[in-house]
PDB file of C-alpha atoms in Angstrom:
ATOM      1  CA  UNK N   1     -53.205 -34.135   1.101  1.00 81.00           C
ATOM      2  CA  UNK N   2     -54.066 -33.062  -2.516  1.00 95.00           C
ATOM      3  CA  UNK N   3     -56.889 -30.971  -4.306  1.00 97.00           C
ATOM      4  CA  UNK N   4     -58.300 -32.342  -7.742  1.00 98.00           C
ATOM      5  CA  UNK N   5     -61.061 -30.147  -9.230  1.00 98.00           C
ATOM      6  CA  UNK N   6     -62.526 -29.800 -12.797  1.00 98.00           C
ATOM      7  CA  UNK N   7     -62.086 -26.389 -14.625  1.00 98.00           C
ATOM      8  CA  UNK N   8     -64.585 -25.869 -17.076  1.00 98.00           C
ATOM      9  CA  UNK N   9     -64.873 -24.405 -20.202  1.00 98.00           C
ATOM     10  CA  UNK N  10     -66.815 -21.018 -20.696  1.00 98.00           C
ATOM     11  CA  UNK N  11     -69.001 -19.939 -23.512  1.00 98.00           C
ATOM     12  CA  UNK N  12     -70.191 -16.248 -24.020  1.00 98.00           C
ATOM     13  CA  UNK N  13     -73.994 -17.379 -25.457  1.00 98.00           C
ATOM     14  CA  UNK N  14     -74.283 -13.579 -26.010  1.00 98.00           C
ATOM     15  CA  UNK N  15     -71.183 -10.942 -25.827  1.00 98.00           C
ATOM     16  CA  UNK N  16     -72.120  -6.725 -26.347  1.00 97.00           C
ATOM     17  CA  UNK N  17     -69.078  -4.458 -26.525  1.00 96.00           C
ATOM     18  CA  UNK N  18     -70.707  -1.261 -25.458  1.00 92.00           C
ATOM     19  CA  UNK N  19     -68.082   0.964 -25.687  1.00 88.00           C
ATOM     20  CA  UNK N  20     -64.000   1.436 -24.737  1.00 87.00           C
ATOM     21  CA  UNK N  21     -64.092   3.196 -21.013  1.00 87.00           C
ATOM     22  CA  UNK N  22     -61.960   5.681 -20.149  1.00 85.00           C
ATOM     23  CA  UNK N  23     -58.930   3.397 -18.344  1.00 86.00           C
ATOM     24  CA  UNK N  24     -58.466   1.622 -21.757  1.00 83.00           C
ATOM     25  CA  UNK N  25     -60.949  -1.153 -21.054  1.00 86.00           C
ATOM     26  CA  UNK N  26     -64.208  -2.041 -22.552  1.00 91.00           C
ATOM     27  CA  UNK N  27     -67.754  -2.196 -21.117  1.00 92.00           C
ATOM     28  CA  UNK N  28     -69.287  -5.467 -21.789  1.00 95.00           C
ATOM     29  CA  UNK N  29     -72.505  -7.540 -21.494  1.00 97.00           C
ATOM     30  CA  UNK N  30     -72.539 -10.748 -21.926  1.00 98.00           C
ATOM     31  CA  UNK N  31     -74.321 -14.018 -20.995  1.00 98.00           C
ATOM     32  CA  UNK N  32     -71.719 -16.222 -19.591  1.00 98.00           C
ATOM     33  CA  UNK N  33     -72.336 -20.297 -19.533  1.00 98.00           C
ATOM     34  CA  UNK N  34     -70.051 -23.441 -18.601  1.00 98.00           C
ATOM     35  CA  UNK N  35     -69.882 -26.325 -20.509  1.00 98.00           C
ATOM     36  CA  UNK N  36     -69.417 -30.071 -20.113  1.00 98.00           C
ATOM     37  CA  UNK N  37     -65.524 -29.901 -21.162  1.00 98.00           C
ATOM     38  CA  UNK N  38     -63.048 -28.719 -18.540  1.00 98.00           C
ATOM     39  CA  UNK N  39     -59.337 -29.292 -17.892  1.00 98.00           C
ATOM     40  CA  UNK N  40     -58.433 -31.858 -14.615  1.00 98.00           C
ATOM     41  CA  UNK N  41     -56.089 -29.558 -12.361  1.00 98.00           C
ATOM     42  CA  UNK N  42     -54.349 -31.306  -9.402  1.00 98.00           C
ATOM     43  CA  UNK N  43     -52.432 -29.379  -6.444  1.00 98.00           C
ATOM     44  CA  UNK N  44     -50.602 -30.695  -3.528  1.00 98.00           C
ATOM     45  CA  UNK N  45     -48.346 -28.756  -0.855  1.00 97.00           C
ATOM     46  CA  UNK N  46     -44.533 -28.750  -2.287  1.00 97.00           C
ATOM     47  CA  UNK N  47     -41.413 -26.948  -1.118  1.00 95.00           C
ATOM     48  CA  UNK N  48     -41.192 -25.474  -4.132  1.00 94.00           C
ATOM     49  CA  UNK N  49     -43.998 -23.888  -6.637  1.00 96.00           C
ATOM     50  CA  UNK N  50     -43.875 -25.542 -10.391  1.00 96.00           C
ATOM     51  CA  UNK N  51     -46.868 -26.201 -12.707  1.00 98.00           C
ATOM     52  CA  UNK N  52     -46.617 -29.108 -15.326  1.00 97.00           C
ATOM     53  CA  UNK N  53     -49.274 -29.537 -18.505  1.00 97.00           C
ATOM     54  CA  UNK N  54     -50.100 -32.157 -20.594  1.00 97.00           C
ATOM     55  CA  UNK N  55     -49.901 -29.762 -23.391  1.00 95.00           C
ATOM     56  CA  UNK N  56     -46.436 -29.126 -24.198  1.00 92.00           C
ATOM     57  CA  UNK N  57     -47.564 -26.079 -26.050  1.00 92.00           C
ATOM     58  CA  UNK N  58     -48.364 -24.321 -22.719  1.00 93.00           C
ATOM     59  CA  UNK N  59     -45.853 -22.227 -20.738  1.00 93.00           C
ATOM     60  CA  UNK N  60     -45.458 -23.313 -17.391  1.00 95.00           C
ATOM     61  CA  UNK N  61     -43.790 -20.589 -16.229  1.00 93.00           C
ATOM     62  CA  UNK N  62     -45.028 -17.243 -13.950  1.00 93.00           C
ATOM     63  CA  UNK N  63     -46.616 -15.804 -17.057  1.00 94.00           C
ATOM     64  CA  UNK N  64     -48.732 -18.906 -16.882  1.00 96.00           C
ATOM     65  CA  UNK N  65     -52.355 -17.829 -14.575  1.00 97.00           C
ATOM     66  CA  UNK N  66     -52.592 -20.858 -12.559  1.00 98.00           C
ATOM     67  CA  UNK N  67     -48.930 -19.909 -11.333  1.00 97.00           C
ATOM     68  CA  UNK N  68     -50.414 -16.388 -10.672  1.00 98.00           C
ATOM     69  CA  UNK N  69     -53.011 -17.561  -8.675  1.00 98.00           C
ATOM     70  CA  UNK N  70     -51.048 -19.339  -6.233  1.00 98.00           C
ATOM     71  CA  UNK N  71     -48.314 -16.028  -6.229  1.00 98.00           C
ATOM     72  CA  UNK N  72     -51.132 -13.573  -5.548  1.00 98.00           C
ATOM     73  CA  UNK N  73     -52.665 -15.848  -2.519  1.00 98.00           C
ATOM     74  CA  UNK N  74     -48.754 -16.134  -2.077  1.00 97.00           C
ATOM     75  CA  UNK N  75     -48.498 -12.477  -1.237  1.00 97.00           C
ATOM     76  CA  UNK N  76     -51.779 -12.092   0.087  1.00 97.00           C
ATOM     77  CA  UNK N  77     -51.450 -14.436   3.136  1.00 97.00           C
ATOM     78  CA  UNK N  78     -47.609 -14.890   2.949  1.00 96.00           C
ATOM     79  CA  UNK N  79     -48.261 -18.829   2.209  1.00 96.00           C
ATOM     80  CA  UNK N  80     -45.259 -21.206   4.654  1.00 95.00           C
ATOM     81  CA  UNK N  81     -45.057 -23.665   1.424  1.00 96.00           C
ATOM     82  CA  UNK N  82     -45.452 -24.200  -1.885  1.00 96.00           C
ATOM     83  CA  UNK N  83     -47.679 -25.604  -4.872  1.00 97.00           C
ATOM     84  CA  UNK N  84     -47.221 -28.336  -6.881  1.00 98.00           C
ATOM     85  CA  UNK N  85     -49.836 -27.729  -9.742  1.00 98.00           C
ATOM     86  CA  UNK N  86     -50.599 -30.716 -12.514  1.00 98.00           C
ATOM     87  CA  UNK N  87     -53.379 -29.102 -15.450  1.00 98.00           C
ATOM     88  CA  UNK N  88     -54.601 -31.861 -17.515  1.00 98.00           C
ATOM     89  CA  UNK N  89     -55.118 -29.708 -20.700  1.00 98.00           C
ATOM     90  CA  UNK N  90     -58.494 -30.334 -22.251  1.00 97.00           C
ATOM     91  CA  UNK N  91     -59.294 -26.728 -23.161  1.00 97.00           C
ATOM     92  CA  UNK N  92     -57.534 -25.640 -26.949  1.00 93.00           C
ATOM     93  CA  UNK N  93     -55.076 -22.808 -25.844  1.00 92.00           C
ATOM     94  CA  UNK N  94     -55.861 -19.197 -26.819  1.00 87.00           C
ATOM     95  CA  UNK N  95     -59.202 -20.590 -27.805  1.00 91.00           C
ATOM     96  CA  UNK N  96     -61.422 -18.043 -26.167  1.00 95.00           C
ATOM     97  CA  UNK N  97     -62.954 -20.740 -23.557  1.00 97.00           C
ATOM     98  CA  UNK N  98     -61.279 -19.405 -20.411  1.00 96.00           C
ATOM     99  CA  UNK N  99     -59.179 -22.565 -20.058  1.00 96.00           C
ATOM    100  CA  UNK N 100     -56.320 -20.340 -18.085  1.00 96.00           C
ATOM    101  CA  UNK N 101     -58.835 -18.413 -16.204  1.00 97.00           C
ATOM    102  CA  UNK N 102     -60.567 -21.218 -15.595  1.00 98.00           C
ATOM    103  CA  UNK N 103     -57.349 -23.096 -14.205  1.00 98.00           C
ATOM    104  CA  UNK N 104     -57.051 -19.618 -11.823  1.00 98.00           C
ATOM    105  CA  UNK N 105     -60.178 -20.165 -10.412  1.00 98.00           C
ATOM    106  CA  UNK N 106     -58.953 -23.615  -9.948  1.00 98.00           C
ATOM    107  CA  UNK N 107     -55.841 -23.072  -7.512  1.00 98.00           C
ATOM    108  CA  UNK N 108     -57.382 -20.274  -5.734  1.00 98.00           C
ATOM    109  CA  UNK N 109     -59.597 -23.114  -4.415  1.00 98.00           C
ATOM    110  CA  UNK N 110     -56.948 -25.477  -4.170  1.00 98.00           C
ATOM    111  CA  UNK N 111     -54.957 -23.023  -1.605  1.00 98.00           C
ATOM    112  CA  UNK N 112     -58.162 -22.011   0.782  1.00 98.00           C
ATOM    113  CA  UNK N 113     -58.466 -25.901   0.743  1.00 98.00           C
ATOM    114  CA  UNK N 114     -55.190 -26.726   1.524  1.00 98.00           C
ATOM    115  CA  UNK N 115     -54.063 -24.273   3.439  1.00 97.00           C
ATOM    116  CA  UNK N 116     -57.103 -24.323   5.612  1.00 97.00           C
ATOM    117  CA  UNK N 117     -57.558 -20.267   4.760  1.00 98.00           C
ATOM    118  CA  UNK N 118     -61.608 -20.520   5.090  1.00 97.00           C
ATOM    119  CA  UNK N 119     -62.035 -18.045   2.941  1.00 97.00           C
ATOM    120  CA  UNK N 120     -65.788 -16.414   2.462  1.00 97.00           C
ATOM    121  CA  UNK N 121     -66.990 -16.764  -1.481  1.00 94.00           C
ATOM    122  CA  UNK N 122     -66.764 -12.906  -1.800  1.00 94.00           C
ATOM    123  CA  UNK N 123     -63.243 -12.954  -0.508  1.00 97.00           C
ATOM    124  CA  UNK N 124     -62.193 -15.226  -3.218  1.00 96.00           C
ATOM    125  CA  UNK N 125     -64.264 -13.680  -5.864  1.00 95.00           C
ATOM    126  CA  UNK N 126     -62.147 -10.288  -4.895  1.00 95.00           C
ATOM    127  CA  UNK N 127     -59.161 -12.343  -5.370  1.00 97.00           C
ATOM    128  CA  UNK N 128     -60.073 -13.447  -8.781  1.00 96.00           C
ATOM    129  CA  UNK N 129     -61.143 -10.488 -10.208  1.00 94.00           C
ATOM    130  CA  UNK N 130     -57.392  -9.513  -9.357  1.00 95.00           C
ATOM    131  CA  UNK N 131     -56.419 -11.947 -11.895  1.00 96.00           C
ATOM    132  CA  UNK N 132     -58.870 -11.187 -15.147  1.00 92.00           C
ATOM    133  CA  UNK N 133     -61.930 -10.565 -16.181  1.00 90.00           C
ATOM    134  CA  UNK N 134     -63.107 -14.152 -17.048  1.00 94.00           C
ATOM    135  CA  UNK N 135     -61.396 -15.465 -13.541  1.00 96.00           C
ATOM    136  CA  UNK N 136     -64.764 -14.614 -11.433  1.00 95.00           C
ATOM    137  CA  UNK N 137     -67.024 -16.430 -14.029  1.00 96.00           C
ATOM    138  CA  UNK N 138     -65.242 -19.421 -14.349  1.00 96.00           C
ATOM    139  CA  UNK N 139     -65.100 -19.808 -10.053  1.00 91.00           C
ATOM    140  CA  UNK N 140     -68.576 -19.426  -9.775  1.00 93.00           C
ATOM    141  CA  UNK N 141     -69.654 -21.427 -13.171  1.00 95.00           C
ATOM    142  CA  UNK N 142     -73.009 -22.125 -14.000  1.00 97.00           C
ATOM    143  CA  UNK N 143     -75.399 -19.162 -16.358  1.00 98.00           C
ATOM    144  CA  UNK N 144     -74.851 -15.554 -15.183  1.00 97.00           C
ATOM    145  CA  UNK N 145     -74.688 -11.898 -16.589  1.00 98.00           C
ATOM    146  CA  UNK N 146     -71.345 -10.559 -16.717  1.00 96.00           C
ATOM    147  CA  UNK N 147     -71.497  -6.587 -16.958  1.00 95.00           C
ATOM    148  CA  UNK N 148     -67.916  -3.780 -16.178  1.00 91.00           C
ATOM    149  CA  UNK N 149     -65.213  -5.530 -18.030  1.00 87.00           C
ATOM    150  CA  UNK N 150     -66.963  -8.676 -17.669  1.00 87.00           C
ATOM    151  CA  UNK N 151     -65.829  -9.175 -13.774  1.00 85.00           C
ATOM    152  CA  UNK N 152     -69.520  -8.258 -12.384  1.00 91.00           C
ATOM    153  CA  UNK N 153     -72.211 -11.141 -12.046  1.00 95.00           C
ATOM    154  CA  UNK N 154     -75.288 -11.828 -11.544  1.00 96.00           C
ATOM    155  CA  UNK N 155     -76.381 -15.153 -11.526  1.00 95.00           C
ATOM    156  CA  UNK N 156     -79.273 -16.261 -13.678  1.00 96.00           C
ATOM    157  CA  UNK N 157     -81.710 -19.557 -13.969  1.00 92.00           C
ATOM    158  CA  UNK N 158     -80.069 -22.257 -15.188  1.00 93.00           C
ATOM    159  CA  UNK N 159     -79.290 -22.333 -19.466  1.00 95.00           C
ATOM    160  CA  UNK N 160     -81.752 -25.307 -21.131  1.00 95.00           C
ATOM    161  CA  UNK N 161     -79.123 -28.070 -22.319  1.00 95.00           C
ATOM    162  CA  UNK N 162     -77.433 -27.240 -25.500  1.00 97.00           C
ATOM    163  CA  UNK N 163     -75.595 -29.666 -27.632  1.00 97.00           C
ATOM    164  CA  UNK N 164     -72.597 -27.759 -29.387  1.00 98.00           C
ATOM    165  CA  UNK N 165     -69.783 -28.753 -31.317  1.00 98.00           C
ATOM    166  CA  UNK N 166     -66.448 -26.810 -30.494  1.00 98.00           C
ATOM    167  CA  UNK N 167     -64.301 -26.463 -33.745  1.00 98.00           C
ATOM    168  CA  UNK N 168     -60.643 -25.147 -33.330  1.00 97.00           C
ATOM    169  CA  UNK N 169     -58.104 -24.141 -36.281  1.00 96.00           C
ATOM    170  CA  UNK N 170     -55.275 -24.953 -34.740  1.00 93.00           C
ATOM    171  CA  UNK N 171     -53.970 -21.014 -34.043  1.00 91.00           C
ATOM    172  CA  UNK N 172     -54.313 -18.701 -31.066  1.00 89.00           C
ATOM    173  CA  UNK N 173     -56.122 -15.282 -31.348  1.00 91.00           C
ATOM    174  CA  UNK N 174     -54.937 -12.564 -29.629  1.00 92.00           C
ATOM    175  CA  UNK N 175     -57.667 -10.814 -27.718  1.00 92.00           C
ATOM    176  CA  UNK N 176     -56.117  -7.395 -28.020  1.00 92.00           C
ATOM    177  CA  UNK N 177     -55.733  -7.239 -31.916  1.00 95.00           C
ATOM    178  CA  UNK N 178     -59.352  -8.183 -31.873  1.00 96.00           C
ATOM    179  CA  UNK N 179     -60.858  -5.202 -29.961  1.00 95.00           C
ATOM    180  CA  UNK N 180     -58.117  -3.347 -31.171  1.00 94.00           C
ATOM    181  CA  UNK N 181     -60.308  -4.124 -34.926  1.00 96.00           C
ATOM    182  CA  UNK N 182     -63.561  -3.648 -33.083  1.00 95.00           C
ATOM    183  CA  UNK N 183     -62.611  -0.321 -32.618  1.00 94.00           C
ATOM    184  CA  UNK N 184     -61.232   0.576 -35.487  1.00 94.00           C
ATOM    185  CA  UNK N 185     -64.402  -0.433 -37.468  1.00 94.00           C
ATOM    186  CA  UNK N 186     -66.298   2.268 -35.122  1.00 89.00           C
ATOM    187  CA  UNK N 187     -69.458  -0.435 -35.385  1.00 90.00           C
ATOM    188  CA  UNK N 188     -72.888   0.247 -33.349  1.00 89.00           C
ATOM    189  CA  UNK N 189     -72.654  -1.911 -30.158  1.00 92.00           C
ATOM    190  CA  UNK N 190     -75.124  -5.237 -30.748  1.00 95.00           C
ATOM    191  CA  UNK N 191     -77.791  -6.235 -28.495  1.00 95.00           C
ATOM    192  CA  UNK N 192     -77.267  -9.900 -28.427  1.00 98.00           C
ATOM    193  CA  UNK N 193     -77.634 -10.052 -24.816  1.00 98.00           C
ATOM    194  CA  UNK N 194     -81.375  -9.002 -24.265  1.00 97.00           C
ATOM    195  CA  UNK N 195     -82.404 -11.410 -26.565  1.00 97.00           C
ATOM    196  CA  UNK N 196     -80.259 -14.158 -25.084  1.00 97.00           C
ATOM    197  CA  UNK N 197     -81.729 -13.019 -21.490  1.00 97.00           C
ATOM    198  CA  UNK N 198     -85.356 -13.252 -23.100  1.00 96.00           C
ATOM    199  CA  UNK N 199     -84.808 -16.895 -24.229  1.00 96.00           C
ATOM    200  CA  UNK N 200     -83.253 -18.106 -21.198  1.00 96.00           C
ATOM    201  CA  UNK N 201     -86.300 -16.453 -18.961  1.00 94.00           C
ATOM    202  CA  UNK N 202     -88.783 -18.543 -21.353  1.00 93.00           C
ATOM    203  CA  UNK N 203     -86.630 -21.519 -21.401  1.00 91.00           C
ATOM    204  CA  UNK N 204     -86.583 -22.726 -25.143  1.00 89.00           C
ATOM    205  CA  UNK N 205     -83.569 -24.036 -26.862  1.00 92.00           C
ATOM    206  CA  UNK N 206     -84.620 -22.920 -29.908  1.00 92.00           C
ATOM    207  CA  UNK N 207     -85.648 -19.694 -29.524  1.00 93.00           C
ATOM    208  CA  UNK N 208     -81.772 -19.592 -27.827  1.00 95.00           C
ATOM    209  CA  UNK N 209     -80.097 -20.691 -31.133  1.00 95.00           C
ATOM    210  CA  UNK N 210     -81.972 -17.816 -32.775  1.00 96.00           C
ATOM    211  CA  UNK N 211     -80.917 -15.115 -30.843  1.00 97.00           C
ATOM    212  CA  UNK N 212     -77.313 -16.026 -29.666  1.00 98.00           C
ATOM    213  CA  UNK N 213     -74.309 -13.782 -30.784  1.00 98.00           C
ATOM    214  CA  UNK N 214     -70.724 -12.029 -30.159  1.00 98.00           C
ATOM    215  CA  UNK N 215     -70.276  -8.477 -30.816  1.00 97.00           C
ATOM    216  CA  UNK N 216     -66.583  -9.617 -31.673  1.00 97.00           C
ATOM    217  CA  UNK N 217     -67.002 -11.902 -34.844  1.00 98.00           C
ATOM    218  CA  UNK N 218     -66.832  -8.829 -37.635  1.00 97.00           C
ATOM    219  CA  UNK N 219     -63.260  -7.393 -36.215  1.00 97.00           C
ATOM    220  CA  UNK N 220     -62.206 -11.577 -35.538  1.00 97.00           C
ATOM    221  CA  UNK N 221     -63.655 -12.530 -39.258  1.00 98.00           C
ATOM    222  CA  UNK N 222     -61.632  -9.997 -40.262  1.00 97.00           C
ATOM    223  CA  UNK N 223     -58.392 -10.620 -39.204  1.00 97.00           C
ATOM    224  CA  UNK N 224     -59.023 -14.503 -39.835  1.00 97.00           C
ATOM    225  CA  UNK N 225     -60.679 -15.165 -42.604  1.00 96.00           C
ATOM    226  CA  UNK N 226     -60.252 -18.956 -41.441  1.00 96.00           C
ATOM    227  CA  UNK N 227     -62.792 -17.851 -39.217  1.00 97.00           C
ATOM    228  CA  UNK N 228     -65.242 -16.781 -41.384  1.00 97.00           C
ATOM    229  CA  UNK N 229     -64.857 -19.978 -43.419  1.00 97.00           C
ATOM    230  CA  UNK N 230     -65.489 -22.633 -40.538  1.00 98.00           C
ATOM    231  CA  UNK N 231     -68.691 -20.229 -39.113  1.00 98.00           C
ATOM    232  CA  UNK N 232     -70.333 -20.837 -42.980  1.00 98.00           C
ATOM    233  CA  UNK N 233     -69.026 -24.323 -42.411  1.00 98.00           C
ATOM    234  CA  UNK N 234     -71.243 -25.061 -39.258  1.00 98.00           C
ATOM    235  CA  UNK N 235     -74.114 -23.501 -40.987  1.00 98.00           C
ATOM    236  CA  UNK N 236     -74.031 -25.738 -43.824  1.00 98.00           C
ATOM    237  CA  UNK N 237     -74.005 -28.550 -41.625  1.00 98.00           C
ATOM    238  CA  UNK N 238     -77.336 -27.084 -40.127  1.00 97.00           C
ATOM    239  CA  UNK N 239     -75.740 -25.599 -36.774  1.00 98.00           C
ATOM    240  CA  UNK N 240     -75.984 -22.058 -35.136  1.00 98.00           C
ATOM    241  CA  UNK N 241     -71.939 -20.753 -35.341  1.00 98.00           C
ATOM    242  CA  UNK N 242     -71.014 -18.813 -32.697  1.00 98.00           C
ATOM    243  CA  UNK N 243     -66.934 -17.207 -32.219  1.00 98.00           C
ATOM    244  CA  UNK N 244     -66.142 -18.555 -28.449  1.00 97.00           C
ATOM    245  CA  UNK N 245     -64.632 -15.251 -26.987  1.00 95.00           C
ATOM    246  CA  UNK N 246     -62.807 -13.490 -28.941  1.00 94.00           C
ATOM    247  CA  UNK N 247     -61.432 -16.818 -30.564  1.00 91.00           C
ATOM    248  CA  UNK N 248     -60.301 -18.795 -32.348  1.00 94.00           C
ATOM    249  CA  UNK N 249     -62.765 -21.652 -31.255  1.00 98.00           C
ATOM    250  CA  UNK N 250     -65.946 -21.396 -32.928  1.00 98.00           C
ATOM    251  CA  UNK N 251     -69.343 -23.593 -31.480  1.00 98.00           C
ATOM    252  CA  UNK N 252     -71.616 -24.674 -33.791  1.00 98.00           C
ATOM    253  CA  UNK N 253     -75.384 -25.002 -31.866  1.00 98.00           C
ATOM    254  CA  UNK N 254     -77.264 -27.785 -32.877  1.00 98.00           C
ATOM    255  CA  UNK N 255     -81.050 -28.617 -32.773  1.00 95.00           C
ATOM    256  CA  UNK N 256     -80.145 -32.120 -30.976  1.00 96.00           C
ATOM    257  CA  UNK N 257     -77.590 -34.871 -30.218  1.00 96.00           C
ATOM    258  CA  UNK N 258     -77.595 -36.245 -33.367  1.00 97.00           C
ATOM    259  CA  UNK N 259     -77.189 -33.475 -35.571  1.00 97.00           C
ATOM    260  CA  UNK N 260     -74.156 -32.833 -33.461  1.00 97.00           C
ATOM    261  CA  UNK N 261     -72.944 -36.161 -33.509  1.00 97.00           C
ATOM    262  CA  UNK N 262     -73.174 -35.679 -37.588  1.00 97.00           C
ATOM    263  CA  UNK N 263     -71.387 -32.429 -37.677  1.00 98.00           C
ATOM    264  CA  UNK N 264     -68.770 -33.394 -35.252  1.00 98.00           C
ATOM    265  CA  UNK N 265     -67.704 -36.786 -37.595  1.00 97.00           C
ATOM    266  CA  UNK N 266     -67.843 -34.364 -40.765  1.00 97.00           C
ATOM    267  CA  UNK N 267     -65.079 -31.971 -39.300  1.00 98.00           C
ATOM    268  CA  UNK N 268     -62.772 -34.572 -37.409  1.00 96.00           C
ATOM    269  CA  UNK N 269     -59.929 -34.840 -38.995  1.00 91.00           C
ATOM    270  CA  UNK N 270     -60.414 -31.522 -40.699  1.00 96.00           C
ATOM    271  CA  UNK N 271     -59.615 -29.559 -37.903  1.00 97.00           C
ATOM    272  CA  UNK N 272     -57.115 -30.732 -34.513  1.00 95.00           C
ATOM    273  CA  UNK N 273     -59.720 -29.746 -32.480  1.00 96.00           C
ATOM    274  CA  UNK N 274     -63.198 -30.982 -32.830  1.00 98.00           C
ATOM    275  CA  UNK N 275     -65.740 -32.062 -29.561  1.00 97.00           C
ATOM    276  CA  UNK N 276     -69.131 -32.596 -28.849  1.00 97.00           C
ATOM    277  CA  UNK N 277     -70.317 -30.783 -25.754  1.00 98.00           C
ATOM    278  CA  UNK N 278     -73.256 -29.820 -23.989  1.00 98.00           C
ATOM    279  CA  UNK N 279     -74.234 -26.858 -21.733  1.00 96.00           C
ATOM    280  CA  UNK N 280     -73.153 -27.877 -18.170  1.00 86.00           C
TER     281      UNK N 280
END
């Protein structure tokens, strides 16, 4: 018996840092959103637990999350075997679309499936939080508002279909050097995410690619200035740039298929990471 399940990408349309709490964490709200690209992850019962990727760059160790997943159920319901876990990478690493979280979310389904746990959808949300903050998100999928740390959702109406164009430079950004800018700059907190909420409520594209944003880009500009370049490079090509996360993928939004087609053959080649995607 063996679990295959598709762990899609995340994109924040909309990400607010409000504020650093009092435990060292900050308090976020964002519109969250899947997309059409996902890693393939494949589990089957093993005597032993090992994860493989087809990107050589990723660490298959226990630092890796979809190993974590399968320790914490592990030591949650003291598991009689182990998991053989295969992640077809799709996902850049360190690119800010939840690919590890997303692979989480992944095995925590694989083991209620295969070992017959029956877990309610609360229970495993509980689990994931455990894990991260993107971890809940990316097992539910779909458009929701993610408020705390970025582990509480609500679900929301379904996002009109966006075509994007994900553009990655190659190099991992550190999510903790980024806030750890953010805070240093001592900025006003945006309010991308009312806007983003008004657009999806009246269901137009366009007004979406108006009002879309991350709180994150001036500390992540910053630090990169790579960055900076590729979001004025999307704009010349006529798309919406938007940082993915915290980084170092950037989306470009464009007004149709296209336009993206255009911009995606204009940066292939440029950049090792360059796909056409949609909102899924």
């Amino acid at each position: 018996m063996a679990y295959q399940g598709i762990a899609a990408a995340k994109l924040n349309l909309s990400l607010d840092v409000l504020g650093k709490r009092a435990d060292g964490y900050h308090e976020l709200k964002s519109v969250m959103q899947t997309l059409s690209i996902g890693d393939v992850v494949e589990a089957e019962l093993s005597l032993e637990t090992k994860v493989t990727a087809t990107d050589q760059a990723l660490a298959c160790d226990e630092s890796n999350l979809a190993w974590r997943a399968y320790q914490l159920m592990h030591e949650e319901f003291r598991l009689d075997a182990g998991l053989t876990i295969r992640l077809e990478k799709h996902i850049p690493l360190g690119g800010g679309l939840a690919g590890g979280s997303s692979d989480a979310a992944q095995v925590l389904l694989a083991v209620n499936e295969l070992f017959q746990l029956n877990l309610s959808q609360e229970r495993l949300l509980a689990l994931a939080l455990k894990l991260g903050a993107d971890v809940p998100f990316c097992f539910v999928g779909g458009t929701a508002l993610a408020t705390g740390t970025g582990g509480e959702l609500q679900p929301l109406d379904p996002c009109p279909e966006l075509r994007l164009v994900l553009v990655n430079p190659g190099f991992a950004v550190p999510t903790a050097d980024v806030y750890n800018r953010l805070d240093e700059l001592s900025l006003m907190p945006t309010a991308y995410t009312d806007g983003v909420l008004q657009a999806l409520a009246a269901g137009s594209p366009m007004s979406l690619r108006a009002v879309v944003g991350n709180g994150l880009e001036p500390a992540a500009f910053q630090l990169y200035r790579e960055l900076a370049k590729l979001a004025d490079e999307l704009a010349d090509l006529g798309l919406t740039p938007l940082l993915c996360g915290s980084g170092a993928t950037l989306a470009g939004i464009a007004c149709d298929k296209k336009q993206a087609a255009i911009a995606a053959d204009a940066l292939s080649g440029k950049y090792p990471f360059v796909h056409a995607v949609t909102t899924h």
